[in-house]
């Protein structure tokens, strides 16, 4: 009986086994969760078995000989967090997987200035990575960007550095800080971006208006500052940075700490402190040029494959001294200062920041969330708020001596909705909506307001699509529309109002007339369209050709429209024009790039940018006021053309020694007057020879050479002033440009392992190695003093 029962059981099991179909297959592909890119070399393993496969060059995989059953599959990749998936196989089954693609950023070393991302696929993007940014920890965003070809800076001394891309700056260059467009009175030539360079891990420069998802008015280009990605795993890491510098006798401290969890939660805290006294030229102290910068940020978020949310808040505060010798008495002092080889005011070194000075604070808050939908794409929503408070102090008397001469508070609210969709395997579509409200309030300081009270409303819509026509050819096209409405209340001096013929052109905007002033309410509308069309072609071996044509239009900013008074920290009187139209730019750029990991790489980018109704500001006279003698700079509109070329090249002599070279040329022409444009950067050439040995504590030694030619193309803006002391007229030469100059810089660093989790990096640098006396054409204080002398810097970084 027992033998019979056992036989029945064995027959049952055998029949079940024979009926099980194990000829099925499981196939599919593995892609990057963020951009849908196929991942190569992904390992897939069925749990509790030895069945393992890898994705090939097409990102696909196949498991053969599977039964109708439930399987637990482990999917891993060197740069991704390993994940497990549950799959039910019933016949031949297709299943695709997505991985969170995180680079190991803590120890990542990349080639500076050559990385390519997807912000614009037909304009070559230049990037500066985290390792390179840390060398500028005691400097500014503008200092770091100077290391990229085609990017220079418009300076007001050492501490106010504005990026200038292919000859354009201020409102024509859009800065994106952690996904937020910076709104910080950027129209001012001496208004530096309110960004702590130690709070970002990656800088990308897009030289043109092709990245329409960020803006349609970036006639000069877009700068994207991003924080490092946080891995979705249990981790705690951070870093401390300390820099001490001889010039300015100051230091900077920065600390960052990140905590992340396997379930997706993470938080990052960061803070910085910088303090410098008076900086020094090779032969004298640059009195009242110290600075005191403080910043802090907090980032908290939750990130999963298909949804996430993040909150971010930062505060930035900077007190900046303005060279005392730039604020003068009478017209004769103006002439003496320009003709003198040394400043008219030189005092002993001090950490005290006296008037004239700036005191700027900037608050930024952002809330962003996203959700991924199958067959639809990634939908993102973002709200951000910014408050910028700018105080400018001048020498005043009596009860007002501690009161600022300029007190501006700018509040900005922005809502963004973006959608990224894979329409088909070969095509990606980005589209979005933007709504922005801005309110500027100018506090009464007893001084005529340079910028009036206003409210501004912006609405924008865009789309950008790229299509992979073939393996070698990618096409990109996009369009954007922006509407801007300004509601302004401004007092005009009656004499100025009539001299401009505004009484005949704009009588309808007059609200009320006073004995010497007129209150007006201009309400202005601007409709701006932008577009881009480009292609990227890959040919031969490691050759890429980028072509892009972009149209950008920019509404005039409030300074260009309404300025009428003394801009104290700029040390000049500025005058705008209510009659301005929007600028319209047509830019064509072509880039040939060759990448060779073993030996020689180069990149050549010629471009031409034609701008109708181009707004420029230029000096027209010197005017005596009760606060001193100041140059008068006036805005006007013309047609302009900018032509140029950027060249990058690198050559590896050995595995450890390589040479990097850069060349930048830009020529700007006023087509209306048939004359050169003011403020164009001169030709410059840079070379850097680097020795780096990863096997010997990652030691890095570099010697940099920078040669700046004399600018020979400039307009003649000289004018005559009356000198009461001699009852004569003398010419004020503010057009002549400084001589060419050559600078040498040395940079070094070495890694020292403290333990398995911590590493100390020690860096030593010398800028202006030969202590060369020079004046930079793009430094607005070049009329009054030389630029910085030699500077020794010690950098210490601890990763943990």
Coordinates of N, CA and C in Angstrom, one line a residue, residues 260 483 655:
X260 N 22.4 61.3 3.5 CA 21.4 60.7 2.7 C 21.0 59.3 3.2
X483 N 6.3 87.6 -22.7 CA 5.6 88.9 -22.6 C 6.0 89.6 -21.3
X655 N 51.8 60.5 -20.0 CA 50.6 60.2 -19.3 C 50.4 61.2 -18.1

